[in-house]
Amino acid sequence: MSRRTTGPAIEAEGLTRSFGETRALAGLDLKVPAGAVYGLLGPNGAGKTTAVRVLATLLRPDGGQARVFGHDVVAAADAVRARVSLTGQYASVDEDLTGVENLVLLGRLLGLTKSAARQRAEQLLAAFGLTEAAGRQVKKYSGGMRRRVDIAASILNTPDLLFLDEPTTGLDPRSRNQVWEIVRAVVAHGTTVLLTTQYLDEADKLASRIAVVDHGRVIAEGSPGELKSSVGSGTVHLRLRDADQRPEAERLLQATLGGPVQVEADAVAITARVGGDGSELDASAQAARALGELSRAGIMVDDFSLGQPSLDEVFLALTDRPAVPVTDERDELEAAR
Ligand SMILES: Nc1ncnc2c1ncn2[C@@H]1O[C@H](COP(=O)(O)OP(=O)(O)OP(=O)(O)O)[C@@H](O)[C@H]1O
Ligand SMILES: [Mg+2]
């Protein structure tokens, strides 16, 4: 079968899956074009891992349909498995083996000869900056090294579709950047990546399209830019000279911009949404008008910036609650597993 495909990599309609009383998937629809990173973004418990497990044929849906490169994930699970690979949220390499032993073993399981498996393992370890660590047991790796070896394991045979389930959760910024580079390199080689993440900036940086998942459904879909413009054309951040003038500034911004105005913990800071009111003016013209109003009222502004809304603000606008991962709960959940 040709590796090049014209149709979408994934199509899912109305997927449902419950665990007892919990509806993990509640009618999930998805269309993932081939050849790019597609982000599945949502908070803890949104249903991301469940969706990935269904699409990777590890879990049967209760209802709905899904196809991967045109193959039904239930009726043609073998054909799907031949084209996909998964790096799970909870990694699957053998802790007691060394990095190179893990990759050689997995290569052998995929049917490579001993020397081909060895060669591929060394090539991947080098590409992922793990040559020095190759002979060490994986349980002695840092979190970042561990994630890299996980991803290396899942691209041994260059899958057409790679599922990456929260590949950077718990990593420091430097390791996250390394994983992002790897994801970009994988896509450059023609693999489609379905990436789940709770990090809005990660989806923003890597994905060409994003589905926002909440309570087992997609509540918004589009390019990062489309999602951002759906909540307004920008956000102004202001710092005032005098904290006492903040209530008046808040009132004026509300009146001129029409969108929600937020006061920050910092007593002189204010954030206001621009362009959410259907106004004809573009964001910078509206922001300029607002600044003019503040100046006329004698309110001194020390610092001003106009930026695109962040995906955090998108999530807040869509769900009325922030998308901040609840770290403590997550640790408890992991401890309970
Ligand atoms: N095997 C299972 N048994 C029981 N409940 C489950 C199981 N797997 C998932 N769930 C429940 O289904 C819901 C969706 O879980 P899922 O793991 O898909 O979420 P997620 O979006 O991946 O969350 P996270 O960001 O925390 O990984 C949650 O309420 C979860 O507790
Ligand atoms: Mg998950």
mmCIF file of C-alpha atoms and ligand atoms in Angstrom:
data_model
loop_
_atom_site.group_PDB
_atom_site.id
_atom_site.type_symbol
_atom_site.label_atom_id
_atom_site.label_comp_id
_atom_site.label_asym_id
_atom_site.label_seq_id
_atom_site.Cartn_x
_atom_site.Cartn_y
_atom_site.Cartn_z
ATOM 1 C CA MET A 1 0.000 0.000 0.000
ATOM 2 C CA SER A 2 1.248 3.466 -0.839
ATOM 3 C CA ARG A 3 2.277 5.587 2.114
ATOM 4 C CA ARG A 4 0.905 8.680 0.460
ATOM 5 C CA THR A 5 -2.783 9.064 1.064
ATOM 6 C CA THR A 6 -5.105 11.720 -0.206
ATOM 7 C CA GLY A 7 -7.992 11.322 2.237
ATOM 8 C CA PRO A 8 -8.034 12.358 5.873
ATOM 9 C CA ALA A 9 -5.929 10.427 8.366
ATOM 10 C CA ILE A 10 -8.782 10.131 10.859
ATOM 11 C CA GLU A 11 -12.528 10.496 10.575
ATOM 12 C CA ALA A 12 -14.715 9.857 13.593
ATOM 13 C CA GLU A 13 -18.430 10.386 13.985
ATOM 14 C CA GLY A 14 -20.386 10.259 17.202
ATOM 15 C CA LEU A 15 -17.925 8.119 19.173
ATOM 16 C CA THR A 16 -19.213 7.118 22.581
ATOM 17 C CA ARG A 17 -17.543 5.165 25.369
ATOM 18 C CA SER A 18 -18.550 4.854 29.000
ATOM 19 C CA PHE A 19 -16.780 3.389 31.996
ATOM 20 C CA GLY A 20 -19.563 2.519 34.402
ATOM 21 C CA GLU A 21 -21.346 5.791 35.103
ATOM 22 C CA THR A 22 -18.617 7.905 33.496
ATOM 23 C CA ARG A 23 -19.201 8.996 29.900
ATOM 24 C CA ALA A 24 -15.615 9.364 28.748
ATOM 25 C CA LEU A 25 -16.686 9.931 25.115
ATOM 26 C CA ALA A 26 -20.087 11.495 24.571
ATOM 27 C CA GLY A 27 -20.398 11.746 20.777
ATOM 28 C CA LEU A 28 -16.952 12.745 19.616
ATOM 29 C CA ASP A 29 -16.583 13.912 16.002
ATOM 30 C CA LEU A 30 -13.167 14.386 14.470
ATOM 31 C CA LYS A 31 -11.639 14.932 11.054
ATOM 32 C CA VAL A 32 -7.847 14.952 10.996
ATOM 33 C CA PRO A 33 -6.126 15.833 7.712
ATOM 34 C CA ALA A 34 -3.042 13.801 6.808
ATOM 35 C CA GLY A 35 0.460 15.203 6.973
ATOM 36 C CA ALA A 36 0.405 17.588 9.922
ATOM 37 C CA VAL A 37 0.130 17.799 13.683
ATOM 38 C CA TYR A 38 -3.447 17.803 14.903
ATOM 39 C CA GLY A 39 -3.962 18.875 18.501
ATOM 40 C CA LEU A 40 -6.520 17.372 20.844
ATOM 41 C CA LEU A 41 -6.697 19.876 23.629
ATOM 42 C CA GLY A 42 -8.574 19.486 26.867
ATOM 43 C CA PRO A 43 -8.339 19.414 30.645
ATOM 44 C CA ASN A 44 -7.957 16.363 32.902
ATOM 45 C CA GLY A 45 -10.697 13.837 32.271
ATOM 46 C CA ALA A 46 -11.886 15.428 29.008
ATOM 47 C CA GLY A 47 -11.651 12.096 27.191
ATOM 48 C CA LYS A 48 -8.412 12.576 25.244
ATOM 49 C CA THR A 49 -6.745 9.302 26.198
ATOM 50 C CA THR A 50 -9.982 7.403 25.681
ATOM 51 C CA ALA A 51 -10.282 8.892 22.184
ATOM 52 C CA VAL A 52 -6.694 7.939 21.382
ATOM 53 C CA ARG A 53 -7.185 4.381 22.640
ATOM 54 C CA VAL A 54 -10.301 3.946 20.519
ATOM 55 C CA LEU A 55 -8.602 5.374 17.414
ATOM 56 C CA ALA A 56 -5.515 3.210 17.981
ATOM 57 C CA THR A 57 -7.784 0.115 18.258
ATOM 58 C CA LEU A 58 -6.876 -0.521 21.890
ATOM 59 C CA LEU A 59 -10.433 0.059 23.090
ATOM 60 C CA ARG A 60 -13.775 -0.630 21.415
ATOM 61 C CA PRO A 61 -16.216 2.258 21.290
ATOM 62 C CA ASP A 62 -19.767 1.705 22.589
ATOM 63 C CA GLY A 63 -21.168 3.587 19.620
ATOM 64 C CA GLY A 64 -20.268 5.736 16.638
ATOM 65 C CA GLN A 65 -17.704 5.097 13.950
ATOM 66 C CA ALA A 66 -14.098 5.872 13.250
ATOM 67 C CA ARG A 67 -11.816 5.289 10.308
ATOM 68 C CA VAL A 68 -8.044 5.635 10.112
ATOM 69 C CA PHE A 69 -6.831 6.110 6.532
ATOM 70 C CA GLY A 70 -10.253 4.787 5.518
ATOM 71 C CA HIS A 71 -10.064 1.612 7.644
ATOM 72 C CA ASP A 72 -12.720 1.092 10.293
ATOM 73 C CA VAL A 73 -11.089 0.901 13.739
ATOM 74 C CA VAL A 74 -13.314 -1.998 14.784
ATOM 75 C CA ALA A 75 -13.994 -3.958 11.585
ATOM 76 C CA ALA A 76 -10.512 -3.472 10.101
ATOM 77 C CA ALA A 77 -8.453 -3.104 13.278
ATOM 78 C CA ASP A 78 -5.490 -5.008 11.801
ATOM 79 C CA ALA A 79 -5.247 -2.657 8.822
ATOM 80 C CA VAL A 80 -5.334 0.290 11.209
ATOM 81 C CA ARG A 81 -2.668 -1.222 13.450
ATOM 82 C CA ALA A 82 -0.376 -1.654 10.467
ATOM 83 C CA ARG A 83 -0.335 2.094 9.949
ATOM 84 C CA VAL A 84 -0.310 3.575 13.421
ATOM 85 C CA SER A 85 1.924 3.826 16.430
ATOM 86 C CA LEU A 86 1.252 5.071 19.921
ATOM 87 C CA THR A 87 3.322 6.791 22.560
ATOM 88 C CA GLY A 88 1.082 6.483 25.568
ATOM 89 C CA GLN A 89 0.583 8.864 28.433
ATOM 90 C CA TYR A 90 2.071 6.156 30.625
ATOM 91 C CA ALA A 91 5.126 4.863 28.874
ATOM 92 C CA SER A 92 5.679 1.359 27.742
ATOM 93 C CA VAL A 93 9.395 0.711 27.450
ATOM 94 C CA ASP A 94 10.993 -1.820 29.798
ATOM 95 C CA GLU A 95 12.601 0.005 32.712
ATOM 96 C CA ASP A 96 15.183 -2.658 33.408
ATOM 97 C CA LEU A 97 16.573 -2.722 29.881
ATOM 98 C CA THR A 98 18.940 -0.114 28.514
ATOM 99 C CA GLY A 99 17.833 2.385 25.890
ATOM 100 C CA VAL A 100 19.488 0.498 23.074
ATOM 101 C CA GLU A 101 18.207 -2.888 24.308
ATOM 102 C CA ASN A 102 14.634 -1.559 24.327
ATOM 103 C CA LEU A 103 14.847 -0.246 20.793
ATOM 104 C CA VAL A 104 16.556 -3.356 19.425
ATOM 105 C CA LEU A 105 13.970 -5.581 21.094
ATOM 106 C CA LEU A 106 11.076 -3.564 19.665
ATOM 107 C CA GLY A 107 12.731 -3.507 16.242
ATOM 108 C CA ARG A 108 13.040 -7.295 16.339
ATOM 109 C CA LEU A 109 9.353 -7.552 17.319
ATOM 110 C CA LEU A 110 8.545 -5.445 14.248
ATOM 111 C CA GLY A 111 10.362 -7.994 12.113
ATOM 112 C CA LEU A 112 13.685 -6.255 11.534
ATOM 113 C CA THR A 113 16.800 -8.426 11.352
ATOM 114 C CA LYS A 114 19.206 -8.207 14.260
ATOM 115 C CA SER A 115 21.637 -5.949 12.438
ATOM 116 C CA ALA A 116 18.900 -3.784 10.951
ATOM 117 C CA ALA A 117 17.303 -3.395 14.395
ATOM 118 C CA ARG A 118 20.657 -2.432 15.880
ATOM 119 C CA GLN A 119 21.317 0.075 13.110
ATOM 120 C CA ARG A 120 17.887 1.688 13.418
ATOM 121 C CA ALA A 121 18.220 1.833 17.219
ATOM 122 C CA GLU A 122 21.567 3.574 17.011
ATOM 123 C CA GLN A 123 20.310 5.979 14.381
ATOM 124 C CA LEU A 124 17.307 6.979 16.521
ATOM 125 C CA LEU A 125 19.321 7.250 19.729
ATOM 126 C CA ALA A 126 21.736 9.552 17.958
ATOM 127 C CA ALA A 127 18.921 11.629 16.469
ATOM 128 C CA PHE A 128 17.357 12.035 19.910
ATOM 129 C CA GLY A 129 20.596 12.922 21.661
ATOM 130 C CA LEU A 130 20.659 9.671 23.620
ATOM 131 C CA THR A 131 23.853 8.067 22.334
ATOM 132 C CA GLU A 132 25.653 8.571 25.631
ATOM 133 C CA ALA A 133 22.746 7.186 27.632
ATOM 134 C CA ALA A 134 22.153 4.274 25.255
ATOM 135 C CA GLY A 135 23.888 1.731 27.485
ATOM 136 C CA ARG A 136 22.140 2.813 30.684
ATOM 137 C CA GLN A 137 18.991 1.246 32.119
ATOM 138 C CA VAL A 138 15.897 3.310 31.265
ATOM 139 C CA LYS A 139 14.897 3.504 34.939
ATOM 140 C CA LYS A 140 17.976 5.675 35.457
ATOM 141 C CA TYR A 141 16.920 8.169 32.773
ATOM 142 C CA SER A 142 15.569 11.634 33.550
ATOM 143 C CA GLY A 143 11.949 12.366 32.624
ATOM 144 C CA GLY A 144 12.996 14.127 29.417
ATOM 145 C CA MET A 145 15.290 11.306 28.305
ATOM 146 C CA ARG A 146 12.548 8.874 29.105
ATOM 147 C CA ARG A 147 9.999 10.672 26.895
ATOM 148 C CA ARG A 148 12.526 10.798 24.068
ATOM 149 C CA VAL A 149 13.187 7.077 24.228
ATOM 150 C CA ASP A 150 9.399 6.473 24.312
ATOM 151 C CA ILE A 151 8.926 8.482 21.147
ATOM 152 C CA ALA A 152 11.937 6.807 19.527
ATOM 153 C CA ALA A 153 10.328 3.451 20.307
ATOM 154 C CA SER A 154 7.096 4.484 18.618
ATOM 155 C CA ILE A 155 8.710 5.638 15.375
ATOM 156 C CA LEU A 156 11.006 2.643 14.826
ATOM 157 C CA ASN A 157 9.027 1.738 11.749
ATOM 158 C CA THR A 158 7.995 5.268 10.631
ATOM 159 C CA PRO A 159 4.219 4.980 11.113
ATOM 160 C CA ASP A 160 1.789 6.851 8.864
ATOM 161 C CA LEU A 161 -0.028 8.071 11.955
ATOM 162 C CA LEU A 162 1.570 8.612 15.343
ATOM 163 C CA PHE A 163 -0.489 9.147 18.489
ATOM 164 C CA LEU A 164 1.360 11.175 21.099
ATOM 165 C CA ASP A 165 -0.585 11.272 24.336
ATOM 166 C CA GLU A 166 0.635 14.197 26.432
ATOM 167 C CA PRO A 167 4.250 13.762 25.356
ATOM 168 C CA THR A 168 5.561 16.666 27.414
ATOM 169 C CA THR A 169 3.556 16.517 30.637
ATOM 170 C CA GLY A 170 5.933 16.953 33.550
ATOM 171 C CA LEU A 171 8.947 17.911 31.439
ATOM 172 C CA ASP A 172 11.104 20.962 32.022
ATOM 173 C CA PRO A 173 11.083 23.670 29.312
ATOM 174 C CA ARG A 174 14.302 22.445 27.709
ATOM 175 C CA SER A 175 13.094 18.851 27.421
ATOM 176 C CA ARG A 176 9.734 20.056 26.100
ATOM 177 C CA ASN A 177 11.565 21.935 23.368
ATOM 178 C CA GLN A 178 13.506 18.815 22.454
ATOM 179 C CA VAL A 179 10.310 16.795 22.189
ATOM 180 C CA TRP A 180 8.751 19.533 20.022
ATOM 181 C CA GLU A 181 11.749 19.368 17.679
ATOM 182 C CA ILE A 182 11.310 15.610 17.420
ATOM 183 C CA VAL A 183 7.605 15.984 16.649
ATOM 184 C CA ARG A 184 8.401 18.488 13.896
ATOM 185 C CA ALA A 185 11.021 16.145 12.443
ATOM 186 C CA VAL A 186 8.596 13.218 12.452
ATOM 187 C CA VAL A 187 5.998 15.283 10.583
ATOM 188 C CA ALA A 188 8.603 16.464 8.095
ATOM 189 C CA HIS A 189 9.091 12.794 7.197
ATOM 190 C CA GLY A 190 5.440 12.468 6.224
ATOM 191 C CA THR A 191 3.899 11.096 9.410
ATOM 192 C CA THR A 192 0.604 12.534 10.649
ATOM 193 C CA VAL A 193 0.646 13.223 14.386
ATOM 194 C CA LEU A 194 -2.353 13.283 16.690
ATOM 195 C CA LEU A 195 -1.105 15.058 19.774
ATOM 196 C CA THR A 196 -3.069 15.320 22.985
ATOM 197 C CA THR A 197 -2.130 18.038 25.370
ATOM 198 C CA GLN A 198 -3.349 20.102 28.289
ATOM 199 C CA TYR A 199 -0.856 22.794 27.348
ATOM 200 C CA LEU A 200 -2.397 25.496 25.264
ATOM 201 C CA ASP A 201 0.925 26.886 24.137
ATOM 202 C CA GLU A 202 2.006 23.429 22.992
ATOM 203 C CA ALA A 203 -1.025 23.026 20.719
ATOM 204 C CA ASP A 204 -0.495 26.578 19.525
ATOM 205 C CA LYS A 205 3.168 25.965 18.645
ATOM 206 C CA LEU A 206 2.867 22.531 17.042
ATOM 207 C CA ALA A 207 -0.587 21.940 15.668
ATOM 208 C CA SER A 208 -1.973 23.237 12.395
ATOM 209 C CA ARG A 209 -5.484 22.428 13.596
ATOM 210 C CA ILE A 210 -6.877 21.909 17.064
ATOM 211 C CA ALA A 211 -9.993 20.290 18.490
ATOM 212 C CA VAL A 212 -10.901 21.477 21.967
ATOM 213 C CA VAL A 213 -12.358 18.537 23.894
ATOM 214 C CA ASP A 214 -14.477 18.861 27.009
ATOM 215 C CA HIS A 215 -16.665 16.202 28.655
ATOM 216 C CA GLY A 216 -16.102 13.727 25.817
ATOM 217 C CA ARG A 217 -17.035 16.019 22.921
ATOM 218 C CA VAL A 218 -15.391 18.501 20.623
ATOM 219 C CA ILE A 219 -16.578 21.952 21.660
ATOM 220 C CA ALA A 220 -14.523 23.926 19.132
ATOM 221 C CA GLU A 221 -12.331 23.152 16.127
ATOM 222 C CA GLY A 222 -10.065 25.129 13.866
ATOM 223 C CA SER A 223 -6.588 26.471 13.301
ATOM 224 C CA PRO A 224 -5.028 28.119 16.359
ATOM 225 C CA GLY A 225 -5.664 31.487 14.699
ATOM 226 C CA GLU A 226 -9.323 30.688 13.998
ATOM 227 C CA LEU A 227 -9.877 29.602 17.590
ATOM 228 C CA LYS A 228 -8.302 32.772 18.843
ATOM 229 C CA SER A 229 -10.252 35.067 16.545
ATOM 230 C CA SER A 230 -13.492 33.363 17.593
ATOM 231 C CA VAL A 231 -13.124 35.041 20.985
ATOM 232 C CA GLY A 232 -12.168 38.467 19.671
ATOM 233 C CA SER A 233 -9.346 40.002 17.747
ATOM 234 C CA GLY A 234 -7.000 40.696 20.600
ATOM 235 C CA THR A 235 -6.345 41.493 24.185
ATOM 236 C CA VAL A 236 -4.888 44.662 25.661
ATOM 237 C CA HIS A 237 -2.692 44.493 28.718
ATOM 238 C CA LEU A 238 -2.297 47.717 30.664
ATOM 239 C CA ARG A 239 -0.277 48.814 33.664
ATOM 240 C CA LEU A 240 -1.417 51.987 35.363
ATOM 241 C CA ARG A 241 0.762 54.480 37.213
ATOM 242 C CA ASP A 242 -1.697 54.666 40.092
ATOM 243 C CA ALA A 243 -3.582 51.684 41.534
ATOM 244 C CA ASP A 244 -6.314 54.020 42.842
ATOM 245 C CA GLN A 245 -7.317 54.810 39.263
ATOM 246 C CA ARG A 246 -7.940 51.203 38.394
ATOM 247 C CA PRO A 247 -11.718 51.082 39.079
ATOM 248 C CA GLU A 248 -12.229 54.109 36.804
ATOM 249 C CA ALA A 249 -9.983 52.584 34.111
ATOM 250 C CA GLU A 250 -11.922 49.356 34.343
ATOM 251 C CA ARG A 251 -15.214 51.187 33.807
ATOM 252 C CA LEU A 252 -13.867 53.147 30.821
ATOM 253 C CA LEU A 253 -12.378 50.086 29.143
ATOM 254 C CA GLN A 254 -15.621 48.211 29.599
ATOM 255 C CA ALA A 255 -17.509 51.125 28.028
ATOM 256 C CA THR A 256 -15.170 51.624 25.042
ATOM 257 C CA LEU A 257 -14.232 48.026 24.229
ATOM 258 C CA GLY A 258 -17.447 46.238 25.156
ATOM 259 C CA GLY A 259 -15.668 42.995 26.025
ATOM 260 C CA PRO A 260 -14.818 41.437 29.369
ATOM 261 C CA VAL A 261 -12.295 43.344 31.497
ATOM 262 C CA GLN A 262 -10.200 41.521 34.053
ATOM 263 C CA VAL A 263 -8.197 42.950 36.899
ATOM 264 C CA GLU A 264 -4.996 41.112 37.681
ATOM 265 C CA ALA A 265 -3.468 40.190 41.044
ATOM 266 C CA ASP A 266 -0.947 42.961 40.421
ATOM 267 C CA ALA A 267 -2.869 46.050 41.666
ATOM 268 C CA VAL A 268 -1.987 48.226 38.649
ATOM 269 C CA ALA A 269 -2.637 45.660 35.906
ATOM 270 C CA ILE A 270 -5.746 45.269 33.749
ATOM 271 C CA THR A 271 -6.498 42.991 30.819
ATOM 272 C CA ALA A 272 -9.334 43.681 28.380
ATOM 273 C CA ARG A 273 -10.647 41.803 25.359
ATOM 274 C CA VAL A 274 -10.848 43.778 22.105
ATOM 275 C CA GLY A 275 -13.067 43.290 19.114
ATOM 276 C CA GLY A 276 -15.527 40.889 20.693
ATOM 277 C CA ASP A 277 -18.391 43.371 20.202
ATOM 278 C CA GLY A 278 -18.736 43.142 16.422
ATOM 279 C CA SER A 279 -17.265 46.620 16.033
ATOM 280 C CA GLU A 280 -16.147 47.741 12.580
ATOM 281 C CA LEU A 281 -12.832 49.020 13.888
ATOM 282 C CA ASP A 282 -9.856 46.697 13.956
ATOM 283 C CA ALA A 283 -8.248 45.745 17.243
ATOM 284 C CA SER A 284 -5.510 48.374 17.131
ATOM 285 C CA ALA A 285 -7.956 51.178 16.296
ATOM 286 C CA GLN A 286 -10.206 50.126 19.156
ATOM 287 C CA ALA A 287 -7.264 49.903 21.525
ATOM 288 C CA ALA A 288 -6.108 53.371 20.439
ATOM 289 C CA ARG A 289 -9.569 54.768 21.083
ATOM 290 C CA ALA A 290 -9.603 53.195 24.558
ATOM 291 C CA LEU A 291 -6.186 54.688 25.346
ATOM 292 C CA GLY A 292 -7.492 58.095 24.246
ATOM 293 C CA GLU A 293 -10.441 57.789 26.639
ATOM 294 C CA LEU A 294 -8.141 56.869 29.519
ATOM 295 C CA SER A 295 -5.876 59.818 28.779
ATOM 296 C CA ARG A 296 -8.820 62.250 28.627
ATOM 297 C CA ALA A 297 -9.938 60.996 32.037
ATOM 298 C CA GLY A 298 -6.469 61.740 33.442
ATOM 299 C CA ILE A 299 -5.561 58.095 33.931
ATOM 300 C CA MET A 300 -1.832 57.539 33.460
ATOM 301 C CA VAL A 301 -0.762 54.388 31.643
ATOM 302 C CA ASP A 302 2.821 53.199 32.201
ATOM 303 C CA ASP A 303 2.757 50.186 29.977
ATOM 304 C CA PHE A 304 0.506 49.009 27.190
ATOM 305 C CA SER A 305 0.505 46.038 24.839
ATOM 306 C CA LEU A 306 -1.932 44.530 22.348
ATOM 307 C CA GLY A 307 -1.675 40.804 21.736
ATOM 308 C CA GLN A 308 -3.646 37.968 20.178
ATOM 309 C CA PRO A 309 -5.774 36.217 22.761
ATOM 310 C CA SER A 310 -4.075 33.148 24.213
ATOM 311 C CA LEU A 311 -5.609 29.718 23.886
ATOM 312 C CA ASP A 312 -6.193 29.925 27.648
ATOM 313 C CA GLU A 313 -8.565 32.778 26.997
ATOM 314 C CA VAL A 314 -10.159 30.719 24.214
ATOM 315 C CA PHE A 315 -10.794 27.913 26.658
ATOM 316 C CA LEU A 316 -12.222 30.273 29.228
ATOM 317 C CA ALA A 317 -14.532 31.800 26.643
ATOM 318 C CA LEU A 318 -15.714 28.358 25.483
ATOM 319 C CA THR A 319 -16.229 26.715 28.848
ATOM 320 C CA ASP A 320 -16.498 29.528 31.390
ATOM 321 C CA ARG A 321 -13.638 28.009 33.300
ATOM 322 C CA PRO A 322 -9.875 28.089 32.931
ATOM 323 C CA ALA A 323 -8.006 25.208 31.338
ATOM 324 C CA VAL A 324 -5.347 25.129 34.024
ATOM 325 C CA PRO A 325 -4.313 21.532 34.716
ATOM 326 C CA VAL A 326 -5.066 20.594 38.307
ATOM 327 C CA THR A 327 -1.635 19.331 39.241
ATOM 328 C CA ASP A 328 -2.449 17.941 42.683
ATOM 329 C CA GLU A 329 -5.434 15.973 41.457
ATOM 330 C CA ARG A 330 -3.398 14.625 38.619
ATOM 331 C CA ASP A 331 -0.677 13.377 40.970
ATOM 332 C CA GLU A 332 -3.335 11.724 43.118
ATOM 333 C CA LEU A 333 -4.810 10.092 40.031
ATOM 334 C CA GLU A 334 -1.445 8.779 38.940
ATOM 335 C CA ALA A 335 -0.695 7.530 42.436
ATOM 336 C CA ALA A 336 -4.013 5.667 42.448
ATOM 337 C CA ARG A 337 -3.288 3.848 39.179
HETATM 338 N N1 LIG B 1 -10.306 2.446 32.352
HETATM 339 C C1 LIG B 1 -11.118 3.324 32.924
HETATM 340 N N2 LIG B 1 -11.946 2.973 33.904
HETATM 341 C C2 LIG B 1 -12.789 3.873 34.475
HETATM 342 N N3 LIG B 1 -12.877 5.165 34.119
HETATM 343 C C3 LIG B 1 -12.066 5.583 33.150
HETATM 344 C C4 LIG B 1 -11.134 4.700 32.492
HETATM 345 N N4 LIG B 1 -10.460 5.408 31.567
HETATM 346 C C5 LIG B 1 -10.931 6.659 31.658
HETATM 347 N N5 LIG B 1 -11.888 6.777 32.583
HETATM 348 C C6 LIG B 1 -12.654 8.012 32.905
HETATM 349 O O1 LIG B 1 -13.102 8.580 31.698
HETATM 350 C C7 LIG B 1 -12.940 9.998 31.714
HETATM 351 C C8 LIG B 1 -12.039 10.418 30.566
HETATM 352 O O2 LIG B 1 -10.727 9.936 30.854
HETATM 353 P P1 LIG B 1 -9.479 10.128 29.863
HETATM 354 O O3 LIG B 1 -8.359 9.360 30.449
HETATM 355 O O4 LIG B 1 -9.901 9.799 28.482
HETATM 356 O O5 LIG B 1 -9.243 11.681 30.004
HETATM 357 P P2 LIG B 1 -8.012 12.550 29.499
HETATM 358 O O6 LIG B 1 -8.595 13.679 28.713
HETATM 359 O O7 LIG B 1 -6.992 11.708 28.852
HETATM 360 O O8 LIG B 1 -7.460 13.149 30.885
HETATM 361 P P3 LIG B 1 -5.921 13.439 31.338
HETATM 362 O O9 LIG B 1 -5.602 14.792 30.797
HETATM 363 O O10 LIG B 1 -6.034 13.475 32.833
HETATM 364 O O11 LIG B 1 -5.058 12.351 30.829
HETATM 365 C C9 LIG B 1 -12.399 10.344 33.082
HETATM 366 O O12 LIG B 1 -13.491 10.693 33.904
HETATM 367 C C10 LIG B 1 -11.766 9.055 33.550
HETATM 368 O O13 LIG B 1 -11.790 8.967 34.957
HETATM 369 MG MG MG B 2 -5.064 11.247 29.253
#
